[in-house]
XYZ file of C-alpha atoms in Angstrom:
352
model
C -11.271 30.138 37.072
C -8.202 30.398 35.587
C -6.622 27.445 33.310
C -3.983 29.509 31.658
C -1.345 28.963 33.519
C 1.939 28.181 32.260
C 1.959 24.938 30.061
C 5.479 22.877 30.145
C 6.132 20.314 27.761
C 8.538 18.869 25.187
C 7.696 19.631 21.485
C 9.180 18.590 17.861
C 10.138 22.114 16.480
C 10.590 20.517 12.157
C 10.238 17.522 10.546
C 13.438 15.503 12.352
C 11.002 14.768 14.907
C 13.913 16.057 17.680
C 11.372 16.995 20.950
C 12.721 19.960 23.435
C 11.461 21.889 26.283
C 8.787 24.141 25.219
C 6.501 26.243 27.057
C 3.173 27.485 26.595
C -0.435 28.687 27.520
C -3.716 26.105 27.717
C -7.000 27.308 27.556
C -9.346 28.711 30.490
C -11.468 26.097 32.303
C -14.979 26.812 30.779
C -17.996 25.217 33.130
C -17.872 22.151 31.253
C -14.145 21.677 31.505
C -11.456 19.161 33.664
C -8.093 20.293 34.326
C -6.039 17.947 34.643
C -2.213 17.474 36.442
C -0.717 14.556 33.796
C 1.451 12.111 35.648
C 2.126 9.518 32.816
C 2.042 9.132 28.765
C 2.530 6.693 26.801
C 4.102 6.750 23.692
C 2.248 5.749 20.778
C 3.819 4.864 17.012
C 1.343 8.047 15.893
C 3.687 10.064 17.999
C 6.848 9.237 15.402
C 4.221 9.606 12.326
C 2.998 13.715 13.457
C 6.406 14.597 14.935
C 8.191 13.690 11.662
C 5.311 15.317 9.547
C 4.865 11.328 7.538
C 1.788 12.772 6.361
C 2.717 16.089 5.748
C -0.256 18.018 7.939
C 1.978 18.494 11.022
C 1.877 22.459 12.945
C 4.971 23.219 14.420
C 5.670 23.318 17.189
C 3.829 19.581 18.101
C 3.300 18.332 21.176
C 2.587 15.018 20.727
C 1.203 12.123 23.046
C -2.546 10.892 23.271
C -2.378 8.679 26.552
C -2.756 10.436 29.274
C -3.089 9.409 32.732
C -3.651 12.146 35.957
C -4.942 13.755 38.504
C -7.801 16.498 38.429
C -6.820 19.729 39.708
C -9.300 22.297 38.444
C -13.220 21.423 37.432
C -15.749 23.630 35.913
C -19.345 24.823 37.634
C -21.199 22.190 35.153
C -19.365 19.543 35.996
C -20.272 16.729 38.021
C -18.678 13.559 36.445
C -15.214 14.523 38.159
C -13.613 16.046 41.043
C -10.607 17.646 42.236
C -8.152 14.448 43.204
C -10.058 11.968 40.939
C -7.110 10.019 39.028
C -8.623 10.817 34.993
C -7.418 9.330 31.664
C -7.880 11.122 28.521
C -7.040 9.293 25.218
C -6.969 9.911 21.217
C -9.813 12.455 20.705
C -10.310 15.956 23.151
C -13.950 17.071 20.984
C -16.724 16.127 18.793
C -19.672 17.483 17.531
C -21.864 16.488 20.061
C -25.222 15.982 17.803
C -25.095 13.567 15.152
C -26.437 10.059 15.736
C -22.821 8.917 16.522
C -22.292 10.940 19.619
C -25.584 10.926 20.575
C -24.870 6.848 20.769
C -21.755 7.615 22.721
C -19.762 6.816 19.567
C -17.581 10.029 19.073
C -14.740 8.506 17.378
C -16.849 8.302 14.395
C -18.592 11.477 14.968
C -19.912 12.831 11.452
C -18.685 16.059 11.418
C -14.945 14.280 12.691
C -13.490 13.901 16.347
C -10.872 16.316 17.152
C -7.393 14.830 17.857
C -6.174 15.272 20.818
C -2.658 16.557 19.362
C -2.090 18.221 16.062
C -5.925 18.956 15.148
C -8.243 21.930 14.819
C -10.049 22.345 17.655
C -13.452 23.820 17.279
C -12.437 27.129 18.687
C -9.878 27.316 15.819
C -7.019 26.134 18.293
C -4.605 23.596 17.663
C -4.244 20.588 20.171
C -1.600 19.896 22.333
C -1.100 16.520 23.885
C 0.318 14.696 26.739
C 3.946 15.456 26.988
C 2.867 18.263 29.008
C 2.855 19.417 32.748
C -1.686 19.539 32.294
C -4.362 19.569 30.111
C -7.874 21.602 29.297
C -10.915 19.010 28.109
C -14.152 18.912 28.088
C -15.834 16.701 30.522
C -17.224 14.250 28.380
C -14.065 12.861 27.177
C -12.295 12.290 30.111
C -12.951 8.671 31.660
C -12.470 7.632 35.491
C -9.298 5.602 36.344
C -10.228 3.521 39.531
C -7.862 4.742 42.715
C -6.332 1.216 43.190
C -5.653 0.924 39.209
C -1.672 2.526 38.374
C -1.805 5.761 36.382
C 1.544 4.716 34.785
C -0.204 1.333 33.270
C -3.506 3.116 32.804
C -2.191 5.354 30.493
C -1.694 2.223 27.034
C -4.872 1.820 27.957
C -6.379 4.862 26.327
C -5.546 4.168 22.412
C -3.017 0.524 22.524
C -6.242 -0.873 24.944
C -9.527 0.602 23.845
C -8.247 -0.226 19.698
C -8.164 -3.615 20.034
C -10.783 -4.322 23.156
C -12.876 -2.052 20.586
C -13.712 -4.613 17.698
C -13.453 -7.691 20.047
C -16.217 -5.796 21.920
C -18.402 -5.460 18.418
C -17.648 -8.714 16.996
C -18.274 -10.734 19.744
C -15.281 -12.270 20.693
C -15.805 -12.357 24.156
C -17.575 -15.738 24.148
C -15.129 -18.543 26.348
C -13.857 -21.525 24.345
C -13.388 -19.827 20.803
C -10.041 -19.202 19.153
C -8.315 -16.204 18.656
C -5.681 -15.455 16.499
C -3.248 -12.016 16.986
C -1.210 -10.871 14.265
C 1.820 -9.271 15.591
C 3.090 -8.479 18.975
C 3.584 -5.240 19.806
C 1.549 -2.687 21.611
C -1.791 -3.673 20.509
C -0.759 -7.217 19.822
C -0.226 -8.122 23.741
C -3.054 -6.175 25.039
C -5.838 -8.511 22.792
C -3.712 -11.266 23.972
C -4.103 -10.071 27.452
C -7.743 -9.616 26.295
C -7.951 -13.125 25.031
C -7.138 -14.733 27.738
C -9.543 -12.618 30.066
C -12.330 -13.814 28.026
C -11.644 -17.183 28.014
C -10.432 -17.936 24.238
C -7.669 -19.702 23.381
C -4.884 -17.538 21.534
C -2.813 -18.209 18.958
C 0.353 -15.834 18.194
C 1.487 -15.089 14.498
C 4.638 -13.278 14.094
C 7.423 -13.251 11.597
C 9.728 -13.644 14.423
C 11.049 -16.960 16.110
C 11.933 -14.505 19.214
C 8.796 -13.838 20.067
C 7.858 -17.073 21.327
C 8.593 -17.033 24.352
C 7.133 -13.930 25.287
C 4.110 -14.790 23.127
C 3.858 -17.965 25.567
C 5.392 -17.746 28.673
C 5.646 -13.866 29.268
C 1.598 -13.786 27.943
C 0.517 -16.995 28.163
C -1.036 -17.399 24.368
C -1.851 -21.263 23.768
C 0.297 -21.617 20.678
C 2.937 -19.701 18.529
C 3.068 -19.699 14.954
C 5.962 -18.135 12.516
C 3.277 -17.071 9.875
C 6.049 -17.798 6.904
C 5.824 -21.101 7.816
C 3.597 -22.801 5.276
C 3.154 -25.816 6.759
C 2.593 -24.476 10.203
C 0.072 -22.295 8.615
C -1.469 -24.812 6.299
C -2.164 -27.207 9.627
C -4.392 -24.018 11.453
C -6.200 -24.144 8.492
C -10.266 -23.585 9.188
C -9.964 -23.307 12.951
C -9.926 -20.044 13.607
C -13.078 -17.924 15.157
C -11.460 -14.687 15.197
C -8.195 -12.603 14.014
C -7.200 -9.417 15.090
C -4.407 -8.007 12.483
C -2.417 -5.275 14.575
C 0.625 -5.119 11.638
C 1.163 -1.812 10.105
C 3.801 -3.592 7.409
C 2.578 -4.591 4.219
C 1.719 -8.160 4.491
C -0.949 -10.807 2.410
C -3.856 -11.363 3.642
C -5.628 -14.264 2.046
C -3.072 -16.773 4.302
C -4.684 -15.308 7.510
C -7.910 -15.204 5.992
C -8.048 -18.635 4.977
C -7.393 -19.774 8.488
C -10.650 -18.554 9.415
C -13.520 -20.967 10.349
C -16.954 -20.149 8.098
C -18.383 -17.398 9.047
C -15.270 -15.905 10.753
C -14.725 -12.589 11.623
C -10.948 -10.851 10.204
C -10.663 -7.229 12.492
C -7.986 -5.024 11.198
C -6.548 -2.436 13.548
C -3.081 -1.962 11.734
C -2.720 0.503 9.108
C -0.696 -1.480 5.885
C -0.237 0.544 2.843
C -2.768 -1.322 0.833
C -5.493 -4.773 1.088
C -5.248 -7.131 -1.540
C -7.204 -10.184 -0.613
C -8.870 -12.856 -3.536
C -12.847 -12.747 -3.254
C -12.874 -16.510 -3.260
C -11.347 -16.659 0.348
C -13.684 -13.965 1.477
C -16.907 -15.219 -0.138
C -16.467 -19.194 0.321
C -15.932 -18.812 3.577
C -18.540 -16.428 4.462
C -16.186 -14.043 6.245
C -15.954 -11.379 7.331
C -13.555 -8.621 6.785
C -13.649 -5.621 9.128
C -12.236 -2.466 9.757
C -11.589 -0.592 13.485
C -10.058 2.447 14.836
C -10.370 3.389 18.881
C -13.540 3.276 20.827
C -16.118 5.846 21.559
C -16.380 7.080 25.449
C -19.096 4.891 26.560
C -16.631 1.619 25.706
C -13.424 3.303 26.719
C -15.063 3.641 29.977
C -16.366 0.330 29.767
C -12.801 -1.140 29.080
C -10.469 1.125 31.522
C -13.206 -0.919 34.126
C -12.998 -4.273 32.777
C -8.827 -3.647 33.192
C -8.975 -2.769 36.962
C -12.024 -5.618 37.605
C -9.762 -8.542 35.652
C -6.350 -7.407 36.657
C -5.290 -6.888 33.323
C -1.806 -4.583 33.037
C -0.070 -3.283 29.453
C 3.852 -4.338 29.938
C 5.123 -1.184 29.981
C 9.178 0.152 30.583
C 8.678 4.130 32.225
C 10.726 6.328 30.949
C 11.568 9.976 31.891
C 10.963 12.750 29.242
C 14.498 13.575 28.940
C 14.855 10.102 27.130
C 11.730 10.587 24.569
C 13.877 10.970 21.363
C 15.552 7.743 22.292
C 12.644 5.970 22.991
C 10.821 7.564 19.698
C 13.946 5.896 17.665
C 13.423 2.471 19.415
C 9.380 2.245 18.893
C 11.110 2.553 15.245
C 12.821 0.025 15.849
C 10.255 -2.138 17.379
C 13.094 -2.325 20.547
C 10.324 -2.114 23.002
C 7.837 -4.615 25.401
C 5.445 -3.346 24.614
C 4.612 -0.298 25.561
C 6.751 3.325 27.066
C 5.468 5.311 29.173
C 6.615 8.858 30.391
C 7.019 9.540 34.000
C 6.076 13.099 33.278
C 5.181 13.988 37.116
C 9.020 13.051 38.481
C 10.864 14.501 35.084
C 9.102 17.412 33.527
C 10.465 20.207 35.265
């Protein structure tokens, strides 16, 4: 079988981040591999950081984008989890070790000898990965998860980091139980799917942004309970203690100890955002009893477990589709935060 036909994609050349056409060859389909036709992408803030080389391990050229939504169109002779015309996802990670106690438990994204990337990594065969702005991709069986026929590739494709990292911790922590209170920390990608989470599980969700404009998407567009403009002390000081859970999707550097403090005893802080540093006072962590934890994206077994939950509840990321010919504008305005909430590249009807 023969997976090495010609690759088309756009790729970021330097550290401007500027994508262009590029061609080039995948892998073979070994017996344990999917091939798979990509019809969507979506485009993820990790996109900007690799393309631009923010932490200074990018390999040129880079073909960024980590989820992907398609169609199988090549399977190997092991494989028996997929078929030729099954409608696949494939999201942040394309290999792990396999062995350790992580994988073994279906866990991969903490797998102990590291998950490989699905763009920009070292791929055990001493390849680098290439992601989803790309006519098709080579992975292994295991980490590709089944998109249900009557679900939309285009809104399937968030799903597979924006989703999975916030349904993730909500998953571990328990925050599925109807009648507690969430509370989201920013609104962007992540922040509207665990609102859109929220709501499927029956809490009631409370918005914080920085932003007076985001209330009315935060409450009629999504349907969160209340709004609050977090620099508002006394709007703030009145949620004080009522709180079950937070999820903290900001990136920006931002204090922590006036979230925290919201918290009931007991209460469970999950931080998905990356800021620059933590600096919270032991007294609001310790006299409350709370807990402060960390998350990245899910292992397979709860990827799957979400992409399901999505079709069985209805639940859709906002997305705006985009065709790859408009990627570096749409790269600058995820910059900008000038997008709700999520793009996503048409790649099928505009990667020629």
């Amino acid at each position: 079988m023969s997976g090495e036909d010609e690759c088309l994609s756009w790729a970021a050349r330097d550290p401007s981040g500027l994508l262009s056409p590029h061609t080039f060859t995948r892998r073979s389909v070994t017996n344990d591999d999917v091939s798979i036709k990509i019809t969507h992408c979506g485009v993820c803030y990790a996109d900007v950081i690799w393309t631009r080389n923010k932490h200074g391990d990018s390999k040129y050229p880079l073909i960024p984008g980590h989820e992907i939504a398609g169609v199988v169109n090549k399977v190997g002779s092991n494989v028996d989890r997929f078929k030729v015309g099954d409608h696949v996802g494939v999201g942040t990670y394309v290999n792990s070790c396999r062995e350790c106690e992580y994988c073994d438990e279906g866990q991969e994204v903490s797998c102990v000898k590291g998950q490989v990337f699905t763009f920009n990594a070292i791929d055990y065969d001493g390849s680098v990965t290439k992601g989803g702005y790309s006519s098709h991709i080579v992975v292994h069986e295991r980490y590709c998860y089944k998109i249900p026929v009557d679900y939309p590739l285009e809104s399937a494709a968030p799903l597979l980091c924006a989703g999975i990292t916030v349904y993730a911790p909500m998953i571990r922590h328990n925050m599925n139980q109807p009648g507690k209170s969430l509370g989201v920390i920013g609104l962007g990608g992540l922040g509207h799917m665990a609102v859109k989470f929220g709501k499927a599980f029956g809490l009631d969700v409370t918005v914080f942004s920085t932003s007076i404009s985001k209330k009315e998407e935060a409450l009629n567009l999504l349907g969160a309970k209340n709004f609050v403009i977090s620099s508002d002390h006394d709007q703030m000081k009145a949620l004080a203690k009522s709180l079950d859970f937070i999820i903290d999707t900001a990136s920006g550097d931002h204090a922590f100890d006036p979230y925290m403090s919201l918290l009931k005893i007991a209460g469970v802080y999950a931080l998905v955002g990356f800021p620059s540093e933590i600096k919270i006072s032991p007294a609001t962590l310790n006299l409350g009893m709370r807990m402060l934890a960390g998350s990245v994206s899910g292992g397979t077994k709860m990827t799957q477990e979400m992409i399901d939950f999505c079709a069985a509840h209805k639940i859709y990321p906002n997305i705006e589709v985009i065709p790859i010919q408009k990627i570096n504008e749409a790269l600058e305005r995820v910059v900008k935060k000038d997008i709700k909430y999520r793009f996503v590249i048409d790649i099928k009807n505009s990667l020629k």
